Amino acid sequence: MQRAEARPRQHPEGAAPGGGSGGERAAAAAAGAMDPTRLLFQEPSLYTVKAIFILDNDGRRLLAKYYDDTFPSTKEQKTFERSVFNKTHKTDSEIAFLEGLTIVYKSSIDLFFYVVGSSQENELMLMTVLTCLFDSLNHMLRKNVEKRSLLDNLDGAFLVVDEIVDGGWTTALCPSKALPRFCNLPKSKLNGPY
């Protein structure tokens, strides 16, 4: 007994698989291509984070990492950070939209933590990155997340940021994965070779 071969089904000339003529289907496809809601969606990308920065309660930069050329110069970055701070420092919400970007943020004592993504980026994904950053620094600074302790451990804070986001790609979303191995070592061993 021979096996039947799987072949695509042949349709009569001009007929579409779902019924109706090919002309109707082409018109529907053309109408869908002109649908403005379809134009809003972009190709998915692994580059989810455009920037991470931490500001003090006066809006001054303590730590900042930018992952694309949206703000190429330091002057433009600081101007953006100042406008973000002015918009967010007196509000209780966690998400802001500014200059076509999605910004999630959190405050703690005298620090403001920000994660920036594109306008199409998923806010929950950005919030997960922010939570991972905050929890990792909370663990690294021994639950003392404030300006003085952050400045004393700024090298470790940069390493934590680098563990969470690499070139705009989110690489760790859990503090146990984001905390580098050096966090449990005495400070004297941090200055030596890794």
mmCIF file of C-alpha atoms in Angstrom:
data_model
loop_
_atom_site.group_PDB
_atom_site.id
_atom_site.type_symbol
_atom_site.label_atom_id
_atom_site.label_comp_id
_atom_site.label_asym_id
_atom_site.label_seq_id
_atom_site.Cartn_x
_atom_site.Cartn_y
_atom_site.Cartn_z
ATOM 1 C CA MET A 1 0.000 0.000 0.000
ATOM 2 C CA GLN A 2 1.368 3.386 -0.949
ATOM 3 C CA ARG A 3 1.298 6.437 1.236
ATOM 4 C CA ALA A 4 -0.480 9.487 -0.001
ATOM 5 C CA GLU A 5 1.776 12.459 -0.543
ATOM 6 C CA ALA A 6 0.988 15.668 1.237
ATOM 7 C CA ARG A 7 0.466 18.360 -1.367
ATOM 8 C CA PRO A 8 -1.119 21.763 -1.073
ATOM 9 C CA ARG A 9 -4.695 21.789 -2.171
ATOM 10 C CA GLN A 10 -5.265 23.282 -5.596
ATOM 11 C CA HIS A 11 -7.873 26.024 -5.804
ATOM 12 C CA PRO A 12 -9.772 26.973 -8.913
ATOM 13 C CA GLU A 13 -8.285 29.879 -10.819
ATOM 14 C CA GLY A 14 -9.043 33.178 -9.045
ATOM 15 C CA ALA A 15 -10.606 31.562 -5.949
ATOM 16 C CA ALA A 16 -9.190 32.006 -2.471
ATOM 17 C CA PRO A 17 -8.991 29.192 0.111
ATOM 18 C CA GLY A 18 -11.493 30.876 2.416
ATOM 19 C CA GLY A 19 -14.137 31.322 -0.266
ATOM 20 C CA GLY A 20 -14.678 34.523 -2.199
ATOM 21 C CA SER A 21 -12.672 35.563 -5.155
ATOM 22 C CA GLY A 22 -9.004 36.369 -5.248
ATOM 23 C CA GLY A 23 -9.905 39.965 -6.058
ATOM 24 C CA GLU A 24 -11.885 40.259 -2.811
ATOM 25 C CA ARG A 25 -8.999 38.810 -0.853
ATOM 26 C CA ALA A 26 -6.522 41.188 -2.496
ATOM 27 C CA ALA A 27 -8.784 44.145 -1.702
ATOM 28 C CA ALA A 28 -9.056 43.029 1.937
ATOM 29 C CA ALA A 29 -5.274 42.652 2.169
ATOM 30 C CA ALA A 30 -4.774 46.101 0.675
ATOM 31 C CA ALA A 31 -7.298 47.571 3.127
ATOM 32 C CA GLY A 32 -5.511 45.850 6.012
ATOM 33 C CA ALA A 33 -2.191 47.269 4.852
ATOM 34 C CA MET A 34 -3.695 50.747 5.024
ATOM 35 C CA ASP A 35 -5.141 50.139 8.496
ATOM 36 C CA PRO A 36 -3.400 52.626 10.857
ATOM 37 C CA THR A 37 -3.445 50.180 13.775
ATOM 38 C CA ARG A 38 -1.242 47.783 11.799
ATOM 39 C CA LEU A 39 1.322 50.535 11.233
ATOM 40 C CA LEU A 40 1.859 51.033 14.988
ATOM 41 C CA PHE A 41 3.428 47.632 15.525
ATOM 42 C CA GLN A 42 7.135 47.261 14.986
ATOM 43 C CA GLU A 43 9.302 44.213 14.666
ATOM 44 C CA PRO A 44 10.087 42.656 18.045
ATOM 45 C CA SER A 45 13.549 43.422 19.327
ATOM 46 C CA LEU A 46 15.767 42.200 22.118
ATOM 47 C CA TYR A 47 16.977 45.758 22.666
ATOM 48 C CA THR A 48 14.456 46.673 25.326
ATOM 49 C CA VAL A 49 16.334 49.223 27.433
ATOM 50 C CA LYS A 50 17.524 52.550 26.069
ATOM 51 C CA ALA A 51 18.915 53.907 29.346
ATOM 52 C CA ILE A 52 19.246 53.318 33.071
ATOM 53 C CA PHE A 53 20.066 56.168 35.408
ATOM 54 C CA ILE A 54 19.980 57.011 39.096
ATOM 55 C CA LEU A 55 19.530 60.599 40.275
ATOM 56 C CA ASP A 56 19.726 62.130 43.746
ATOM 57 C CA ASN A 57 16.855 64.083 45.287
ATOM 58 C CA ASP A 58 18.105 67.287 43.583
ATOM 59 C CA GLY A 59 18.042 65.690 40.119
ATOM 60 C CA ARG A 60 21.824 65.293 39.784
ATOM 61 C CA ARG A 61 23.232 62.242 38.052
ATOM 62 C CA LEU A 62 24.879 59.592 40.217
ATOM 63 C CA LEU A 63 24.918 56.720 37.726
ATOM 64 C CA ALA A 64 23.886 56.606 34.075
ATOM 65 C CA LYS A 65 24.195 54.123 31.210
ATOM 66 C CA TYR A 66 22.781 54.866 27.760
ATOM 67 C CA TYR A 67 22.518 52.039 25.245
ATOM 68 C CA ASP A 68 21.748 53.824 21.957
ATOM 69 C CA ASP A 69 22.225 57.161 20.226
ATOM 70 C CA THR A 70 18.909 58.743 21.203
ATOM 71 C CA PHE A 71 20.896 61.205 23.311
ATOM 72 C CA PRO A 72 24.428 61.176 21.860
ATOM 73 C CA SER A 73 26.096 63.872 23.974
ATOM 74 C CA THR A 74 26.426 64.180 27.732
ATOM 75 C CA LYS A 75 24.739 67.581 27.576
ATOM 76 C CA GLU A 76 21.659 66.102 25.861
ATOM 77 C CA GLN A 77 21.600 63.231 28.361
ATOM 78 C CA LYS A 78 21.687 65.578 31.347
ATOM 79 C CA THR A 79 18.997 67.788 29.817
ATOM 80 C CA PHE A 80 16.804 64.713 29.316
ATOM 81 C CA GLU A 81 17.490 63.530 32.871
ATOM 82 C CA ARG A 82 16.565 66.957 34.245
ATOM 83 C CA SER A 83 13.274 67.017 32.319
ATOM 84 C CA VAL A 84 12.459 63.468 33.472
ATOM 85 C CA PHE A 85 13.237 64.404 37.071
ATOM 86 C CA ASN A 86 11.105 67.569 36.888
ATOM 87 C CA LYS A 87 8.170 65.554 35.572
ATOM 88 C CA THR A 88 8.442 62.646 38.011
ATOM 89 C CA HIS A 89 9.882 63.731 41.358
ATOM 90 C CA LYS A 90 6.564 64.905 42.840
ATOM 91 C CA THR A 91 4.261 62.202 41.488
ATOM 92 C CA ASP A 92 3.235 58.873 42.951
ATOM 93 C CA SER A 93 2.899 56.987 39.687
ATOM 94 C CA GLU A 94 5.505 54.549 38.385
ATOM 95 C CA ILE A 95 5.304 55.165 34.625
ATOM 96 C CA ALA A 96 5.834 58.297 32.567
ATOM 97 C CA PHE A 97 5.835 59.036 28.852
ATOM 98 C CA LEU A 98 8.184 61.777 27.733
ATOM 99 C CA GLU A 99 9.716 62.680 24.368
ATOM 100 C CA GLY A 100 8.342 59.507 22.770
ATOM 101 C CA LEU A 101 9.897 57.253 25.422
ATOM 102 C CA THR A 102 8.447 55.044 28.141
ATOM 103 C CA ILE A 103 10.022 55.664 31.543
ATOM 104 C CA VAL A 104 9.488 53.569 34.662
ATOM 105 C CA TYR A 105 10.829 54.844 37.955
ATOM 106 C CA LYS A 106 11.030 54.282 41.670
ATOM 107 C CA SER A 107 12.259 56.397 44.571
ATOM 108 C CA SER A 108 13.981 55.389 47.763
ATOM 109 C CA ILE A 109 14.925 57.826 50.547
ATOM 110 C CA ASP A 110 17.063 60.289 48.523
ATOM 111 C CA LEU A 111 17.468 58.387 45.231
ATOM 112 C CA PHE A 112 15.407 58.089 42.057
ATOM 113 C CA PHE A 113 15.879 55.013 39.839
ATOM 114 C CA TYR A 114 14.877 55.218 36.161
ATOM 115 C CA VAL A 115 14.673 52.691 33.322
ATOM 116 C CA VAL A 116 13.929 54.081 29.842
ATOM 117 C CA GLY A 117 12.572 52.194 26.827
ATOM 118 C CA SER A 118 10.977 53.036 23.497
ATOM 119 C CA SER A 119 7.356 54.125 23.282
ATOM 120 C CA GLN A 120 6.341 50.637 22.057
ATOM 121 C CA GLU A 121 8.186 48.823 24.839
ATOM 122 C CA ASN A 122 6.284 46.702 27.331
ATOM 123 C CA GLU A 123 6.018 48.608 30.626
ATOM 124 C CA LEU A 124 5.976 45.371 32.622
ATOM 125 C CA MET A 125 9.300 44.314 31.124
ATOM 126 C CA LEU A 126 10.843 47.682 31.979
ATOM 127 C CA MET A 127 9.368 47.495 35.483
ATOM 128 C CA THR A 128 10.895 44.032 35.936
ATOM 129 C CA VAL A 129 14.317 45.452 35.014
ATOM 130 C CA LEU A 130 13.796 48.303 37.489
ATOM 131 C CA THR A 131 12.731 45.936 40.271
ATOM 132 C CA CYS A 132 15.736 43.706 39.621
ATOM 133 C CA LEU A 133 18.060 46.740 39.752
ATOM 134 C CA PHE A 134 16.538 48.031 42.981
ATOM 135 C CA ASP A 135 16.489 44.634 44.701
ATOM 136 C CA SER A 136 20.066 43.880 43.639
ATOM 137 C CA LEU A 137 21.340 47.207 44.954
ATOM 138 C CA ASN A 138 19.261 46.730 48.102
ATOM 139 C CA HIS A 139 21.020 43.419 48.707
ATOM 140 C CA MET A 140 24.462 44.724 47.760
ATOM 141 C CA LEU A 141 24.119 47.798 49.996
ATOM 142 C CA ARG A 142 22.691 45.689 52.828
ATOM 143 C CA LYS A 143 19.243 47.305 52.765
ATOM 144 C CA ASN A 144 20.768 50.777 53.012
ATOM 145 C CA VAL A 145 19.795 52.192 49.598
ATOM 146 C CA GLU A 146 20.671 55.850 49.959
ATOM 147 C CA LYS A 147 22.978 58.322 48.260
ATOM 148 C CA ARG A 148 25.970 57.997 50.568
ATOM 149 C CA SER A 149 26.105 54.194 50.516
ATOM 150 C CA LEU A 150 25.542 54.146 46.732
ATOM 151 C CA LEU A 151 28.446 56.561 46.190
ATOM 152 C CA ASP A 152 30.660 54.436 48.452
ATOM 153 C CA ASN A 153 29.855 51.368 46.334
ATOM 154 C CA LEU A 154 29.503 52.971 42.908
ATOM 155 C CA ASP A 155 31.860 50.499 41.224
ATOM 156 C CA GLY A 156 29.681 47.603 42.394
ATOM 157 C CA ALA A 157 26.541 49.454 41.297
ATOM 158 C CA PHE A 158 27.930 49.794 37.758
ATOM 159 C CA LEU A 159 28.739 46.084 37.724
ATOM 160 C CA VAL A 160 25.188 45.254 38.819
ATOM 161 C CA VAL A 161 23.786 47.428 36.014
ATOM 162 C CA ASP A 162 26.107 45.681 33.547
ATOM 163 C CA GLU A 163 24.892 42.281 34.767
ATOM 164 C CA ILE A 164 21.231 43.244 34.294
ATOM 165 C CA VAL A 165 21.491 44.981 30.901
ATOM 166 C CA ASP A 166 24.158 44.360 28.279
ATOM 167 C CA GLY A 167 24.094 46.810 25.380
ATOM 168 C CA GLY A 168 20.331 47.295 25.710
ATOM 169 C CA TRP A 169 19.595 43.564 26.034
ATOM 170 C CA THR A 170 18.081 42.423 29.295
ATOM 171 C CA THR A 171 20.279 39.603 30.549
ATOM 172 C CA ALA A 172 19.104 39.112 34.149
ATOM 173 C CA LEU A 173 15.698 39.701 35.698
ATOM 174 C CA CYS A 174 16.355 38.105 39.067
ATOM 175 C CA PRO A 175 18.596 39.660 41.731
ATOM 176 C CA SER A 176 20.286 36.316 42.408
ATOM 177 C CA LYS A 177 21.434 36.248 38.749
ATOM 178 C CA ALA A 178 22.266 39.948 38.639
ATOM 179 C CA LEU A 179 24.453 40.059 41.723
ATOM 180 C CA PRO A 180 28.012 39.355 40.702
ATOM 181 C CA ARG A 181 30.106 36.901 42.661
ATOM 182 C CA PHE A 182 32.118 39.731 44.204
ATOM 183 C CA CYS A 183 29.244 40.990 46.386
ATOM 184 C CA ASN A 184 30.114 38.604 49.214
ATOM 185 C CA LEU A 185 33.839 39.345 49.140
ATOM 186 C CA PRO A 186 35.492 41.839 51.491
ATOM 187 C CA LYS A 187 36.148 45.260 49.986
ATOM 188 C CA SER A 188 39.932 44.692 49.996
ATOM 189 C CA LYS A 189 39.531 41.822 47.510
ATOM 190 C CA LEU A 190 37.469 43.961 45.117
ATOM 191 C CA ASN A 191 40.484 46.101 44.232
ATOM 192 C CA GLY A 192 42.543 43.121 43.063
ATOM 193 C CA PRO A 193 42.218 41.089 39.890
ATOM 194 C CA TYR A 194 38.936 39.250 39.401
#
